[in-house]
Amino acid sequence: LMNELANSKNTSVSQIAIAWLLHQDALTSAIIGTQDELHLKDNIAAATLALSPSELELLNTVSNRALSVIGYN
């Protein structure tokens, strides 16, 4: 799912994940680590990545399922 969404937006999976985090109501910022300048540029680009309401809903559903599997929901 994440790969398909990233490919459809011509972006990386990490950008999708960061953009999703930045769209969360309770989140005011995200601290993202980086290993090099390439990763830093990739992370910065995520701040401008637009996700549609349906994409956000899909990502929220996937996140909730993952949390349920590990016992957090």
PDB file of N, CA and C in Angstrom:
ATOM      1  N   LEU A   1       0.811  -1.193   0.000  1.00  0.00           N
ATOM      2  CA  LEU A   1       0.000   0.000   0.000  1.00  0.00           C
ATOM      3  C   LEU A   1       0.861   1.267   0.000  1.00  0.00           C
ATOM      4  N   MET A   2       1.821   1.342   0.918  1.00  0.00           N
ATOM      5  CA  MET A   2       2.678   2.527   0.999  1.00  0.00           C
ATOM      6  C   MET A   2       3.487   2.696  -0.292  1.00  0.00           C
ATOM      7  N   ASN A   3       3.984   1.585  -0.826  1.00  0.00           N
ATOM      8  CA  ASN A   3       4.740   1.670  -2.078  1.00  0.00           C
ATOM      9  C   ASN A   3       3.862   2.151  -3.226  1.00  0.00           C
ATOM     10  N   GLU A   4       2.649   1.629  -3.293  1.00  0.00           N
ATOM     11  CA  GLU A   4       1.729   2.031  -4.364  1.00  0.00           C
ATOM     12  C   GLU A   4       1.403   3.515  -4.268  1.00  0.00           C
ATOM     13  N   LEU A   5       1.131   4.000  -3.070  1.00  0.00           N
ATOM     14  CA  LEU A   5       0.811   5.411  -2.887  1.00  0.00           C
ATOM     15  C   LEU A   5       2.021   6.277  -3.222  1.00  0.00           C
ATOM     16  N   ALA A   6       3.191   5.878  -2.754  1.00  0.00           N
ATOM     17  CA  ALA A   6       4.411   6.631  -3.060  1.00  0.00           C
ATOM     18  C   ALA A   6       4.667   6.661  -4.560  1.00  0.00           C
ATOM     19  N   ASN A   7       4.524   5.541  -5.224  1.00  0.00           N
ATOM     20  CA  ASN A   7       4.731   5.493  -6.675  1.00  0.00           C
ATOM     21  C   ASN A   7       3.728   6.370  -7.412  1.00  0.00           C
ATOM     22  N   SER A   8       2.477   6.364  -6.956  1.00  0.00           N
ATOM     23  CA  SER A   8       1.452   7.165  -7.634  1.00  0.00           C
ATOM     24  C   SER A   8       1.720   8.663  -7.485  1.00  0.00           C
ATOM     25  N   LYS A   9       2.447   9.054  -6.438  1.00  0.00           N
ATOM     26  CA  LYS A   9       2.771  10.455  -6.205  1.00  0.00           C
ATOM     27  C   LYS A   9       4.213  10.786  -6.598  1.00  0.00           C
ATOM     28  N   ASN A  10       4.906   9.800  -7.161  1.00  0.00           N
ATOM     29  CA  ASN A  10       6.293   9.972  -7.574  1.00  0.00           C
ATOM     30  C   ASN A  10       7.145  10.487  -6.416  1.00  0.00           C
ATOM     31  N   THR A  11       7.014   9.817  -5.281  1.00  0.00           N
ATOM     32  CA  THR A  11       7.711  10.208  -4.069  1.00  0.00           C
ATOM     33  C   THR A  11       8.173   8.961  -3.334  1.00  0.00           C
ATOM     34  N   SER A  12       8.767   9.127  -2.180  1.00  0.00           N
ATOM     35  CA  SER A  12       9.258   7.974  -1.426  1.00  0.00           C
ATOM     36  C   SER A  12       8.269   7.573  -0.331  1.00  0.00           C
ATOM     37  N   VAL A  13       8.419   6.358   0.146  1.00  0.00           N
ATOM     38  CA  VAL A  13       7.573   5.864   1.235  1.00  0.00           C
ATOM     39  C   VAL A  13       7.809   6.709   2.485  1.00  0.00           C
ATOM     40  N   SER A  14       9.050   7.086   2.724  1.00  0.00           N
ATOM     41  CA  SER A  14       9.326   7.903   3.912  1.00  0.00           C
ATOM     42  C   SER A  14       8.632   9.256   3.824  1.00  0.00           C
ATOM     43  N   GLN A  15       8.536   9.833   2.624  1.00  0.00           N
ATOM     44  CA  GLN A  15       7.821  11.099   2.463  1.00  0.00           C
ATOM     45  C   GLN A  15       6.330  10.912   2.751  1.00  0.00           C
ATOM     46  N   ILE A  16       5.772   9.814   2.315  1.00  0.00           N
ATOM     47  CA  ILE A  16       4.359   9.535   2.595  1.00  0.00           C
ATOM     48  C   ILE A  16       4.162   9.431   4.109  1.00  0.00           C
ATOM     49  N   ALA A  17       5.035   8.706   4.788  1.00  0.00           N
ATOM     50  CA  ALA A  17       4.913   8.528   6.239  1.00  0.00           C
ATOM     51  C   ALA A  17       5.037   9.859   6.971  1.00  0.00           C
ATOM     52  N   ILE A  18       6.000  10.680   6.601  1.00  0.00           N
ATOM     53  CA  ILE A  18       6.184  11.973   7.257  1.00  0.00           C
ATOM     54  C   ILE A  18       4.999  12.887   6.968  1.00  0.00           C
ATOM     55  N   ALA A  19       4.550  12.918   5.727  1.00  0.00           N
ATOM     56  CA  ALA A  19       3.396  13.752   5.380  1.00  0.00           C
ATOM     57  C   ALA A  19       2.163  13.321   6.161  1.00  0.00           C
ATOM     58  N   TRP A  20       1.960  12.015   6.307  1.00  0.00           N
ATOM     59  CA  TRP A  20       0.823  11.507   7.081  1.00  0.00           C
ATOM     60  C   TRP A  20       0.930  11.977   8.529  1.00  0.00           C
ATOM     61  N   LEU A  21       2.128  11.864   9.111  1.00  0.00           N
ATOM     62  CA  LEU A  21       2.328  12.326  10.490  1.00  0.00           C
ATOM     63  C   LEU A  21       1.978  13.799  10.633  1.00  0.00           C
ATOM     64  N   LEU A  22       2.404  14.596   9.679  1.00  0.00           N
ATOM     65  CA  LEU A  22       2.156  16.040   9.746  1.00  0.00           C
ATOM     66  C   LEU A  22       0.687  16.394   9.561  1.00  0.00           C
ATOM     67  N   HIS A  23      -0.117  15.463   9.050  1.00  0.00           N
ATOM     68  CA  HIS A  23      -1.554  15.684   8.885  1.00  0.00           C
ATOM     69  C   HIS A  23      -2.365  15.253  10.108  1.00  0.00           C
ATOM     70  N   GLN A  24      -1.710  14.725  11.145  1.00  0.00           N
ATOM     71  CA  GLN A  24      -2.428  14.262  12.330  1.00  0.00           C
ATOM     72  C   GLN A  24      -2.808  15.457  13.198  1.00  0.00           C
ATOM     73  N   ASP A  25      -4.069  15.514  13.626  1.00  0.00           N
ATOM     74  CA  ASP A  25      -4.586  16.645  14.395  1.00  0.00           C
ATOM     75  C   ASP A  25      -3.800  16.918  15.672  1.00  0.00           C
ATOM     76  N   ALA A  26      -3.441  15.896  16.402  1.00  0.00           N
ATOM     77  CA  ALA A  26      -2.783  16.078  17.689  1.00  0.00           C
ATOM     78  C   ALA A  26      -1.297  16.387  17.557  1.00  0.00           C
ATOM     79  N   LEU A  27      -0.770  16.314  16.371  1.00  0.00           N
ATOM     80  CA  LEU A  27       0.660  16.489  16.163  1.00  0.00           C
ATOM     81  C   LEU A  27       0.953  17.908  15.703  1.00  0.00           C
ATOM     82  N   THR A  28       1.863  18.574  16.387  1.00  0.00           N
ATOM     83  CA  THR A  28       2.232  19.931  15.989  1.00  0.00           C
ATOM     84  C   THR A  28       3.577  19.969  15.282  1.00  0.00           C
ATOM     85  N   SER A  29       4.378  18.939  15.455  1.00  0.00           N
ATOM     86  CA  SER A  29       5.657  18.844  14.763  1.00  0.00           C
ATOM     87  C   SER A  29       6.107  17.388  14.765  1.00  0.00           C
ATOM     88  N   ALA A  30       7.074  17.096  13.924  1.00  0.00           N
ATOM     89  CA  ALA A  30       7.632  15.749  13.867  1.00  0.00           C
ATOM     90  C   ALA A  30       9.147  15.852  13.888  1.00  0.00           C
ATOM     91  N   ILE A  31       9.785  15.105  14.767  1.00  0.00           N
ATOM     92  CA  ILE A  31      11.239  15.087  14.823  1.00  0.00           C
ATOM     93  C   ILE A  31      11.695  13.892  13.994  1.00  0.00           C
ATOM     94  N   ILE A  32      12.348  14.187  12.912  1.00  0.00           N
ATOM     95  CA  ILE A  32      12.768  13.157  11.966  1.00  0.00           C
ATOM     96  C   ILE A  32      14.291  13.128  11.912  1.00  0.00           C
ATOM     97  N   GLY A  33      14.869  11.965  12.110  1.00  0.00           N
ATOM     98  CA  GLY A  33      16.316  11.831  12.018  1.00  0.00           C
ATOM     99  C   GLY A  33      16.757  11.650  10.570  1.00  0.00           C
ATOM    100  N   THR A  34      18.022  11.867  10.329  1.00  0.00           N
ATOM    101  CA  THR A  34      18.555  11.693   8.988  1.00  0.00           C
ATOM    102  C   THR A  34      20.004  11.224   9.065  1.00  0.00           C
ATOM    103  N   GLN A  35      20.416  10.501   8.034  1.00  0.00           N
ATOM    104  CA  GLN A  35      21.781   9.984   8.003  1.00  0.00           C
ATOM    105  C   GLN A  35      22.691  10.783   7.085  1.00  0.00           C
ATOM    106  N   ASP A  36      22.087  11.498   6.134  1.00  0.00           N
ATOM    107  CA  ASP A  36      22.910  12.252   5.197  1.00  0.00           C
ATOM    108  C   ASP A  36      22.066  13.331   4.520  1.00  0.00           C
ATOM    109  N   GLU A  37      22.698  14.112   3.682  1.00  0.00           N
ATOM    110  CA  GLU A  37      22.039  15.236   3.021  1.00  0.00           C
ATOM    111  C   GLU A  37      20.890  14.777   2.112  1.00  0.00           C
ATOM    112  N   LEU A  38      21.046  13.651   1.448  1.00  0.00           N
ATOM    113  CA  LEU A  38      19.990  13.126   0.581  1.00  0.00           C
ATOM    114  C   LEU A  38      18.723  12.824   1.391  1.00  0.00           C
ATOM    115  N   HIS A  39      18.888  12.160   2.543  1.00  0.00           N
ATOM    116  CA  HIS A  39      17.737  11.882   3.400  1.00  0.00           C
ATOM    117  C   HIS A  39      17.114  13.165   3.927  1.00  0.00           C
ATOM    118  N   LEU A  40      17.947  14.142   4.253  1.00  0.00           N
ATOM    119  CA  LEU A  40      17.445  15.422   4.743  1.00  0.00           C
ATOM    120  C   LEU A  40      16.563  16.097   3.693  1.00  0.00           C
ATOM    121  N   LYS A  41      17.028  16.121   2.459  1.00  0.00           N
ATOM    122  CA  LYS A  41      16.236  16.719   1.370  1.00  0.00           C
ATOM    123  C   LYS A  41      14.927  15.965   1.169  1.00  0.00           C
ATOM    124  N   ASP A  42      14.976  14.653   1.260  1.00  0.00           N
ATOM    125  CA  ASP A  42      13.787  13.825   1.119  1.00  0.00           C
ATOM    126  C   ASP A  42      12.792  14.135   2.239  1.00  0.00           C
ATOM    127  N   ASN A  43      13.297  14.256   3.466  1.00  0.00           N
ATOM    128  CA  ASN A  43      12.434  14.561   4.603  1.00  0.00           C
ATOM    129  C   ASN A  43      11.803  15.945   4.476  1.00  0.00           C
ATOM    130  N   ILE A  44      12.574  16.923   4.060  1.00  0.00           N
ATOM    131  CA  ILE A  44      12.056  18.284   3.906  1.00  0.00           C
ATOM    132  C   ILE A  44      10.959  18.325   2.857  1.00  0.00           C
ATOM    133  N   ALA A  45      11.132  17.597   1.766  1.00  0.00           N
ATOM    134  CA  ALA A  45      10.130  17.582   0.692  1.00  0.00           C
ATOM    135  C   ALA A  45       8.793  17.039   1.181  1.00  0.00           C
ATOM    136  N   ALA A  46       8.812  16.205   2.191  1.00  0.00           N
ATOM    137  CA  ALA A  46       7.573  15.628   2.720  1.00  0.00           C
ATOM    138  C   ALA A  46       6.659  16.694   3.306  1.00  0.00           C
ATOM    139  N   ALA A  47       7.217  17.787   3.768  1.00  0.00           N
ATOM    140  CA  ALA A  47       6.408  18.851   4.385  1.00  0.00           C
ATOM    141  C   ALA A  47       5.469  19.511   3.384  1.00  0.00           C
ATOM    142  N   THR A  48       5.775  19.412   2.115  1.00  0.00           N
ATOM    143  CA  THR A  48       4.932  20.024   1.091  1.00  0.00           C
ATOM    144  C   THR A  48       4.073  19.009   0.341  1.00  0.00           C
ATOM    145  N   LEU A  49       4.147  17.765   0.745  1.00  0.00           N
ATOM    146  CA  LEU A  49       3.400  16.704   0.071  1.00  0.00           C
ATOM    147  C   LEU A  49       1.931  16.756   0.476  1.00  0.00           C
ATOM    148  N   ALA A  50       1.057  16.886  -0.478  1.00  0.00           N
ATOM    149  CA  ALA A  50      -0.382  16.936  -0.212  1.00  0.00           C
ATOM    150  C   ALA A  50      -0.968  15.527  -0.244  1.00  0.00           C
ATOM    151  N   LEU A  51      -1.757  15.219   0.758  1.00  0.00           N
ATOM    152  CA  LEU A  51      -2.478  13.949   0.805  1.00  0.00           C
ATOM    153  C   LEU A  51      -3.966  14.263   0.805  1.00  0.00           C
ATOM    154  N   SER A  52      -4.700  13.566  -0.031  1.00  0.00           N
ATOM    155  CA  SER A  52      -6.145  13.782  -0.126  1.00  0.00           C
ATOM    156  C   SER A  52      -6.835  13.195   1.104  1.00  0.00           C
ATOM    157  N   PRO A  53      -8.061  13.626   1.371  1.00  0.00           N
ATOM    158  CA  PRO A  53      -8.806  13.036   2.491  1.00  0.00           C
ATOM    159  C   PRO A  53      -8.918  11.514   2.384  1.00  0.00           C
ATOM    160  N   SER A  54      -9.117  11.001   1.180  1.00  0.00           N
ATOM    161  CA  SER A  54      -9.237   9.545   1.035  1.00  0.00           C
ATOM    162  C   SER A  54      -7.894   8.856   1.277  1.00  0.00           C
ATOM    163  N   GLU A  55      -6.803   9.472   0.876  1.00  0.00           N
ATOM    164  CA  GLU A  55      -5.480   8.900   1.145  1.00  0.00           C
ATOM    165  C   GLU A  55      -5.196   8.912   2.640  1.00  0.00           C
ATOM    166  N   LEU A  56      -5.546  10.006   3.314  1.00  0.00           N
ATOM    167  CA  LEU A  56      -5.357  10.081   4.762  1.00  0.00           C
ATOM    168  C   LEU A  56      -6.194   9.032   5.474  1.00  0.00           C
ATOM    169  N   GLU A  57      -7.427   8.843   5.032  1.00  0.00           N
ATOM    170  CA  GLU A  57      -8.300   7.840   5.641  1.00  0.00           C
ATOM    171  C   GLU A  57      -7.704   6.439   5.472  1.00  0.00           C
ATOM    172  N   LEU A  58      -7.195   6.149   4.288  1.00  0.00           N
ATOM    173  CA  LEU A  58      -6.576   4.854   4.023  1.00  0.00           C
ATOM    174  C   LEU A  58      -5.352   4.644   4.912  1.00  0.00           C
ATOM    175  N   LEU A  59      -4.503   5.664   5.023  1.00  0.00           N
ATOM    176  CA  LEU A  59      -3.312   5.559   5.861  1.00  0.00           C
ATOM    177  C   LEU A  59      -3.687   5.434   7.341  1.00  0.00           C
ATOM    178  N   ASN A  60      -4.721   6.133   7.770  1.00  0.00           N
ATOM    179  CA  ASN A  60      -5.198   5.993   9.146  1.00  0.00           C
ATOM    180  C   ASN A  60      -5.684   4.574   9.419  1.00  0.00           C
ATOM    181  N   THR A  61      -6.397   3.998   8.470  1.00  0.00           N
ATOM    182  CA  THR A  61      -6.890   2.630   8.605  1.00  0.00           C
ATOM    183  C   THR A  61      -5.736   1.646   8.726  1.00  0.00           C
ATOM    184  N   VAL A  62      -4.737   1.807   7.883  1.00  0.00           N
ATOM    185  CA  VAL A  62      -3.570   0.922   7.924  1.00  0.00           C
ATOM    186  C   VAL A  62      -2.846   1.071   9.264  1.00  0.00           C
ATOM    187  N   SER A  63      -2.694   2.301   9.720  1.00  0.00           N
ATOM    188  CA  SER A  63      -2.036   2.546  10.998  1.00  0.00           C
ATOM    189  C   SER A  63      -2.808   1.902  12.142  1.00  0.00           C
ATOM    190  N   ASN A  64      -4.120   2.067  12.151  1.00  0.00           N
ATOM    191  CA  ASN A  64      -4.936   1.477  13.213  1.00  0.00           C
ATOM    192  C   ASN A  64      -4.849  -0.048  13.219  1.00  0.00           C
ATOM    193  N   ARG A  65      -4.815  -0.638  12.036  1.00  0.00           N
ATOM    194  CA  ARG A  65      -4.665  -2.105  11.956  1.00  0.00           C
ATOM    195  C   ARG A  65      -3.333  -2.544  12.526  1.00  0.00           C
ATOM    196  N   ALA A  66      -2.274  -1.832  12.165  1.00  0.00           N
ATOM    197  CA  ALA A  66      -0.946  -2.174  12.663  1.00  0.00           C
ATOM    198  C   ALA A  66      -0.877  -2.040  14.179  1.00  0.00           C
ATOM    199  N   LEU A  67      -1.482  -0.991  14.715  1.00  0.00           N
ATOM    200  CA  LEU A  67      -1.498  -0.799  16.165  1.00  0.00           C
ATOM    201  C   LEU A  67      -2.300  -1.888  16.859  1.00  0.00           C
ATOM    202  N   SER A  68      -3.368  -2.339  16.228  1.00  0.00           N
ATOM    203  CA  SER A  68      -4.177  -3.428  16.794  1.00  0.00           C
ATOM    204  C   SER A  68      -3.382  -4.721  16.867  1.00  0.00           C
ATOM    205  N   VAL A  69      -2.593  -4.985  15.835  1.00  0.00           N
ATOM    206  CA  VAL A  69      -1.790  -6.209  15.803  1.00  0.00           C
ATOM    207  C   VAL A  69      -0.786  -6.244  16.948  1.00  0.00           C
ATOM    208  N   ILE A  70      -0.228  -5.090  17.278  1.00  0.00           N
ATOM    209  CA  ILE A  70       0.787  -5.069  18.344  1.00  0.00           C
ATOM    210  C   ILE A  70       0.185  -4.717  19.711  1.00  0.00           C
ATOM    211  N   GLY A  71      -1.141  -4.577  19.746  1.00  0.00           N
ATOM    212  CA  GLY A  71      -1.822  -4.392  21.017  1.00  0.00           C
ATOM    213  C   GLY A  71      -1.957  -2.977  21.523  1.00  0.00           C
ATOM    214  N   TYR A  72      -1.827  -1.984  20.662  1.00  0.00           N
ATOM    215  CA  TYR A  72      -1.953  -0.593  21.083  1.00  0.00           C
ATOM    216  C   TYR A  72      -3.328  -0.012  20.837  1.00  0.00           C
ATOM    217  N   ASN A  73      -4.216  -0.736  20.227  1.00  0.00           N
ATOM    218  CA  ASN A  73      -5.595  -0.261  19.975  1.00  0.00           C
ATOM    219  C   ASN A  73      -6.582  -1.248  20.531  1.00  0.00           C
TER     220      ASN A  73
END
